[in-house]
PDB file of C-alpha atoms in Angstrom:
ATOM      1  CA  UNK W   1       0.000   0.000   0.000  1.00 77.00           C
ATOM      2  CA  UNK W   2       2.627   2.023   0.932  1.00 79.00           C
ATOM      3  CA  UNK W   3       4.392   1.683  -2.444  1.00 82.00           C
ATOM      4  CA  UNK W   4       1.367   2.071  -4.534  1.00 78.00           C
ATOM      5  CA  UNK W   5       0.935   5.435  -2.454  1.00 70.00           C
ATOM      6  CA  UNK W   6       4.618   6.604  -2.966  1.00 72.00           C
ATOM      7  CA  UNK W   7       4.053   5.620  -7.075  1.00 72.00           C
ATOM      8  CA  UNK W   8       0.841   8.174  -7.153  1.00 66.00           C
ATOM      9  CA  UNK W   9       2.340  11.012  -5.165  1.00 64.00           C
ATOM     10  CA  UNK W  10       5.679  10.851  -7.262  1.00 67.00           C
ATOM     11  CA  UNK W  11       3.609  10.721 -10.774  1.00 67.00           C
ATOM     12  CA  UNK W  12       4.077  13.581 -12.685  1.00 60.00           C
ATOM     13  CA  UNK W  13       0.827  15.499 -12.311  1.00 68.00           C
ATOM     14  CA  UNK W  14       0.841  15.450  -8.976  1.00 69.00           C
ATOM     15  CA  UNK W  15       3.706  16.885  -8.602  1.00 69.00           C
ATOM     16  CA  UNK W  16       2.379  19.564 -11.181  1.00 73.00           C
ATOM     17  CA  UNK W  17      -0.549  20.000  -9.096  1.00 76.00           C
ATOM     18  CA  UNK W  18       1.492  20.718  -6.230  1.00 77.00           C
ATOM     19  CA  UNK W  19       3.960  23.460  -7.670  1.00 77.00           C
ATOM     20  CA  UNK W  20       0.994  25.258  -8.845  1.00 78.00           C
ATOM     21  CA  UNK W  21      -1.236  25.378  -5.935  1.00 82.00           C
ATOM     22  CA  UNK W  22       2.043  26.760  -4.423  1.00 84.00           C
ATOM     23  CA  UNK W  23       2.184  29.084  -6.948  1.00 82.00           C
ATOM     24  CA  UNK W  24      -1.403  30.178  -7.215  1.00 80.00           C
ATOM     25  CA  UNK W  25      -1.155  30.678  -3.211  1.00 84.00           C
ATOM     26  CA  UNK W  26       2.201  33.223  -4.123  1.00 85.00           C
ATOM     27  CA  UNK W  27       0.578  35.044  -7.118  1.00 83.00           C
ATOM     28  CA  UNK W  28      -2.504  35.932  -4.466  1.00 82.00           C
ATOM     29  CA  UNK W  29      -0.920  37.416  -2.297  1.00 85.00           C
ATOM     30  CA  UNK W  30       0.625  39.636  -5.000  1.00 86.00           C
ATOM     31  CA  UNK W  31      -3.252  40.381  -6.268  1.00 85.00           C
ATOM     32  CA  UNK W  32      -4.054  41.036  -2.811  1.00 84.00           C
ATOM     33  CA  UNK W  33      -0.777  43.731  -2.370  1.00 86.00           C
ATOM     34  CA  UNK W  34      -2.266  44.736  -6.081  1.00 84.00           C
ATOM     35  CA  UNK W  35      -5.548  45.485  -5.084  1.00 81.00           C
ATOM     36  CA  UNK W  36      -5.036  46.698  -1.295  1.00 79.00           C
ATOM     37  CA  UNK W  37      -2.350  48.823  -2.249  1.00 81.00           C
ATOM     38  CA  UNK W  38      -3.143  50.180  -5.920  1.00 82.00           C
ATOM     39  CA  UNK W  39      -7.113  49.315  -6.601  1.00 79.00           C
ATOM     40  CA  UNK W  40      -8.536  49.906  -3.473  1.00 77.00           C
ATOM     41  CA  UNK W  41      -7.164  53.721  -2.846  1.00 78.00           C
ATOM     42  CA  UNK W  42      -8.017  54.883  -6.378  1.00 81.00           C
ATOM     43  CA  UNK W  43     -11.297  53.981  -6.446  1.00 76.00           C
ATOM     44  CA  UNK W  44     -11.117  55.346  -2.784  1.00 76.00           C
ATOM     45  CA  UNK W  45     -10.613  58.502  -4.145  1.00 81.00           C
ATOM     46  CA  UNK W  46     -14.248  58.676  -6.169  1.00 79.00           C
ATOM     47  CA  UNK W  47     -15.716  57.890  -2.490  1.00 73.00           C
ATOM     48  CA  UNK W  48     -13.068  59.808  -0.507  1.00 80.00           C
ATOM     49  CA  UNK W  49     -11.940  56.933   1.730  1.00 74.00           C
ATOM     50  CA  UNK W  50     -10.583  53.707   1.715  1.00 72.00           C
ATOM     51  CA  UNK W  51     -12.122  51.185  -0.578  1.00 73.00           C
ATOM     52  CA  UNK W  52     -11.525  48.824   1.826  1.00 75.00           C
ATOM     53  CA  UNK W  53     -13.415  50.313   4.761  1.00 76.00           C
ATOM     54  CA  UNK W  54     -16.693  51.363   2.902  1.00 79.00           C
ATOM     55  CA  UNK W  55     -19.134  49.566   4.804  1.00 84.00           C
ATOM     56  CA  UNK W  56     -22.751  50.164   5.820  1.00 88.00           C
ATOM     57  CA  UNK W  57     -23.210  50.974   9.069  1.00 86.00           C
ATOM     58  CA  UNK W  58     -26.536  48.335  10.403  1.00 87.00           C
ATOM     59  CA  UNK W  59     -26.133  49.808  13.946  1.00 88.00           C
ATOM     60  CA  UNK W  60     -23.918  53.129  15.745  1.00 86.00           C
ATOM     61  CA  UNK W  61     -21.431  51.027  18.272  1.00 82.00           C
ATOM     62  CA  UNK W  62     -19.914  53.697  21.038  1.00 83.00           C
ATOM     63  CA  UNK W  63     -16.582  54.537  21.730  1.00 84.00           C
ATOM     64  CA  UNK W  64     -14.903  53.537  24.641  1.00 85.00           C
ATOM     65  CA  UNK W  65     -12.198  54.729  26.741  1.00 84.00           C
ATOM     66  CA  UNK W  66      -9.273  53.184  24.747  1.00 85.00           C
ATOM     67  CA  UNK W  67     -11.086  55.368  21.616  1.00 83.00           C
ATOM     68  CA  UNK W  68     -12.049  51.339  19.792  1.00 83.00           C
ATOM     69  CA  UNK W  69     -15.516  51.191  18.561  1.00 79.00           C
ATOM     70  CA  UNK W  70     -17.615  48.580  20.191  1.00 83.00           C
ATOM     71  CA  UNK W  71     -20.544  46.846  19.762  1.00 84.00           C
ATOM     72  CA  UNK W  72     -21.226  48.599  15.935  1.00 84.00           C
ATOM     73  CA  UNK W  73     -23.050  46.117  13.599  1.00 88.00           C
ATOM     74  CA  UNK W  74     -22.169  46.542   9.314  1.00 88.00           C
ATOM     75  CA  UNK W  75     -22.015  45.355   6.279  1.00 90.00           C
ATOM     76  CA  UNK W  76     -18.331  45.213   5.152  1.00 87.00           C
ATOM     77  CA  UNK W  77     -19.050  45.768   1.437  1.00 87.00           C
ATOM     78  CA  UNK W  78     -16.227  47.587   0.543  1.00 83.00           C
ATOM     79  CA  UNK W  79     -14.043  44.396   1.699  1.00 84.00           C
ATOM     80  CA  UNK W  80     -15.894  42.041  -0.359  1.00 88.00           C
ATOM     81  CA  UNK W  81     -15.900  44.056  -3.432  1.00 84.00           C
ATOM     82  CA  UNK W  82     -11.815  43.548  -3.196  1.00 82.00           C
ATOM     83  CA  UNK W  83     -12.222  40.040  -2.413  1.00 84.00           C
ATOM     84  CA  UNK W  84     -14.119  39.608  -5.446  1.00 87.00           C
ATOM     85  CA  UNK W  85     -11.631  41.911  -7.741  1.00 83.00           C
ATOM     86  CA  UNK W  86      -8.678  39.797  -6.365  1.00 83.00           C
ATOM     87  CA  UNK W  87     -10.382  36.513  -7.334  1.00 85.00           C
ATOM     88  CA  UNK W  88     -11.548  37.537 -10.722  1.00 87.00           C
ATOM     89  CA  UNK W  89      -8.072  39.035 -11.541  1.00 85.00           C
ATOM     90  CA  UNK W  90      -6.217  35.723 -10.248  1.00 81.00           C
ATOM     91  CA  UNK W  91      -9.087  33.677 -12.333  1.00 83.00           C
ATOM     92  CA  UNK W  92      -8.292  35.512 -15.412  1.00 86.00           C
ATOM     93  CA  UNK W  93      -4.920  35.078 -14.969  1.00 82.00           C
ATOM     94  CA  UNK W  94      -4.852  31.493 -14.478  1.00 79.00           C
ATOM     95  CA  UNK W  95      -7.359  31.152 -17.823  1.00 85.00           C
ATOM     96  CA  UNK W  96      -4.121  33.126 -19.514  1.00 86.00           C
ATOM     97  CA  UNK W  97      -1.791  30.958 -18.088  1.00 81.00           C
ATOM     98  CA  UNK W  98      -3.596  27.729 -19.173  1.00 79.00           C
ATOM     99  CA  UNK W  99      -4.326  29.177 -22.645  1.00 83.00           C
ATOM    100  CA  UNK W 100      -0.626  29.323 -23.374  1.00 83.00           C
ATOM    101  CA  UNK W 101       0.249  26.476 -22.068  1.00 78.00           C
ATOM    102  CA  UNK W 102      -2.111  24.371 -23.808  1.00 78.00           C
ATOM    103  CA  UNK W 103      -1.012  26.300 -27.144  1.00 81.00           C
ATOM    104  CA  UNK W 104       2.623  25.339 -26.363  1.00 78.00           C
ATOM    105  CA  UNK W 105       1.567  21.909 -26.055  1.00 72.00           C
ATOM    106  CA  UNK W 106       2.439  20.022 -29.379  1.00 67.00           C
ATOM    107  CA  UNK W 107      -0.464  19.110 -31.081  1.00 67.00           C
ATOM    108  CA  UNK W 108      -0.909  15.180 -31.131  1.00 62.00           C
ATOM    109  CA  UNK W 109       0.257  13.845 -34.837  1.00 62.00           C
ATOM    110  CA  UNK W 110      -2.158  11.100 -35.662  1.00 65.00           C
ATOM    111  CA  UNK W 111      -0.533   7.320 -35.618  1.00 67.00           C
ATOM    112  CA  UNK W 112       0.557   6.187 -38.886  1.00 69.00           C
ATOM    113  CA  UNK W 113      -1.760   4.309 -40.782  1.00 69.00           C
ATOM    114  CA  UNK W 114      -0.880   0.412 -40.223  1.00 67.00           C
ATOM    115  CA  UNK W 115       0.925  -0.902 -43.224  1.00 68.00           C
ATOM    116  CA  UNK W 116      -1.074  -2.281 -45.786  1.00 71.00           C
ATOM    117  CA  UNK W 117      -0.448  -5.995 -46.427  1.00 72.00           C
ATOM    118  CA  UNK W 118      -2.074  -8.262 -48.692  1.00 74.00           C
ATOM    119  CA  UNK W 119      -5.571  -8.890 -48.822  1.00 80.00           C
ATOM    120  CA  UNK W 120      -7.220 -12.394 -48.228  1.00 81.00           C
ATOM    121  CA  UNK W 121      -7.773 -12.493 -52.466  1.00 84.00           C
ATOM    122  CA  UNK W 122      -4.074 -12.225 -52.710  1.00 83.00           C
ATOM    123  CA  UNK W 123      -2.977 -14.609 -49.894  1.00 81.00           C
ATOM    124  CA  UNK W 124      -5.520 -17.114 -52.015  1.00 86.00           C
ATOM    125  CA  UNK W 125      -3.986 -16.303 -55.095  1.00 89.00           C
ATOM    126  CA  UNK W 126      -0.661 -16.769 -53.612  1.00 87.00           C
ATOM    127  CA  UNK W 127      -1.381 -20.517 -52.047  1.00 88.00           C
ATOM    128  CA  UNK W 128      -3.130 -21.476 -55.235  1.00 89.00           C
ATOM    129  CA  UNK W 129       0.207 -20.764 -57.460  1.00 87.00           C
ATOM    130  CA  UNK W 130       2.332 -22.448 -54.597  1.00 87.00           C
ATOM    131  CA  UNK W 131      -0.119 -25.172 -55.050  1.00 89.00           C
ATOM    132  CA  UNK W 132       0.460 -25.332 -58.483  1.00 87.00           C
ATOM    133  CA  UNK W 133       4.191 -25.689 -58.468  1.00 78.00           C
TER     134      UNK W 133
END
């Protein structure tokens, strides 16, 4: 069992799977530095605050004496919106990267036709002269 199991894991698309999950995990972070950093604060600027922290306020919480808000209820829409932009930018991404790679891919030749022997007529034939002899 524990053979069969080190056979799967070491096949090569596995392996493949593995490097890019790695990789897709990296490149997210970079959308997320993207977006947080570049996205968010320039479409900030049509709203005059951070994309990020646009949210709709459900209930007023009250300040306390360390100056935190407490107990305020919202709707962090401005936080999903980004969540969304960083997945569809990753997605499209990914579609790229697979769309190249599959056109780098050689195209699969068809197999050679089988060689063409005799036909059963001429394998008769053939006998019936041997016969003959």
């Amino acid at each position: 069992m524990l053979k069969e199991f080190k056979e799967f894991a070491m096949k090569g698309n596995l392996v493949d799977i593995a490097v890019a999950f790695v990789m897709g995990a990296a490149f997210n972070n970079v959308v997320k530095s993207f977006t947080g950093g570049i996205v968010s604060p320039l479409v900030g600027l049509i709203f005059n605050t951070d994309f990020k922290d646009l949210k709709w306020i459900a209930k007023e919480g009250t300040i306390n004496e360390a100056g935190e808000t407490v107990g305020e209820v919202a709707v962090l829409y401005g936080e999903f919106i980004t969540n969304v932009l960083d997945f569809i930018i990753v997605a499209f991404v990914m579609f790229m990267l697979i769309k190249g790679i599959n056109s780098l891919k050689k195209k699969e030749e068809p197999a050679p036709a089988a060689p063409a022997g005799p036909s059963d007529n001429d394998l008769l034939t053939e006998i019936r002269d041997l016969l003959k002899k």
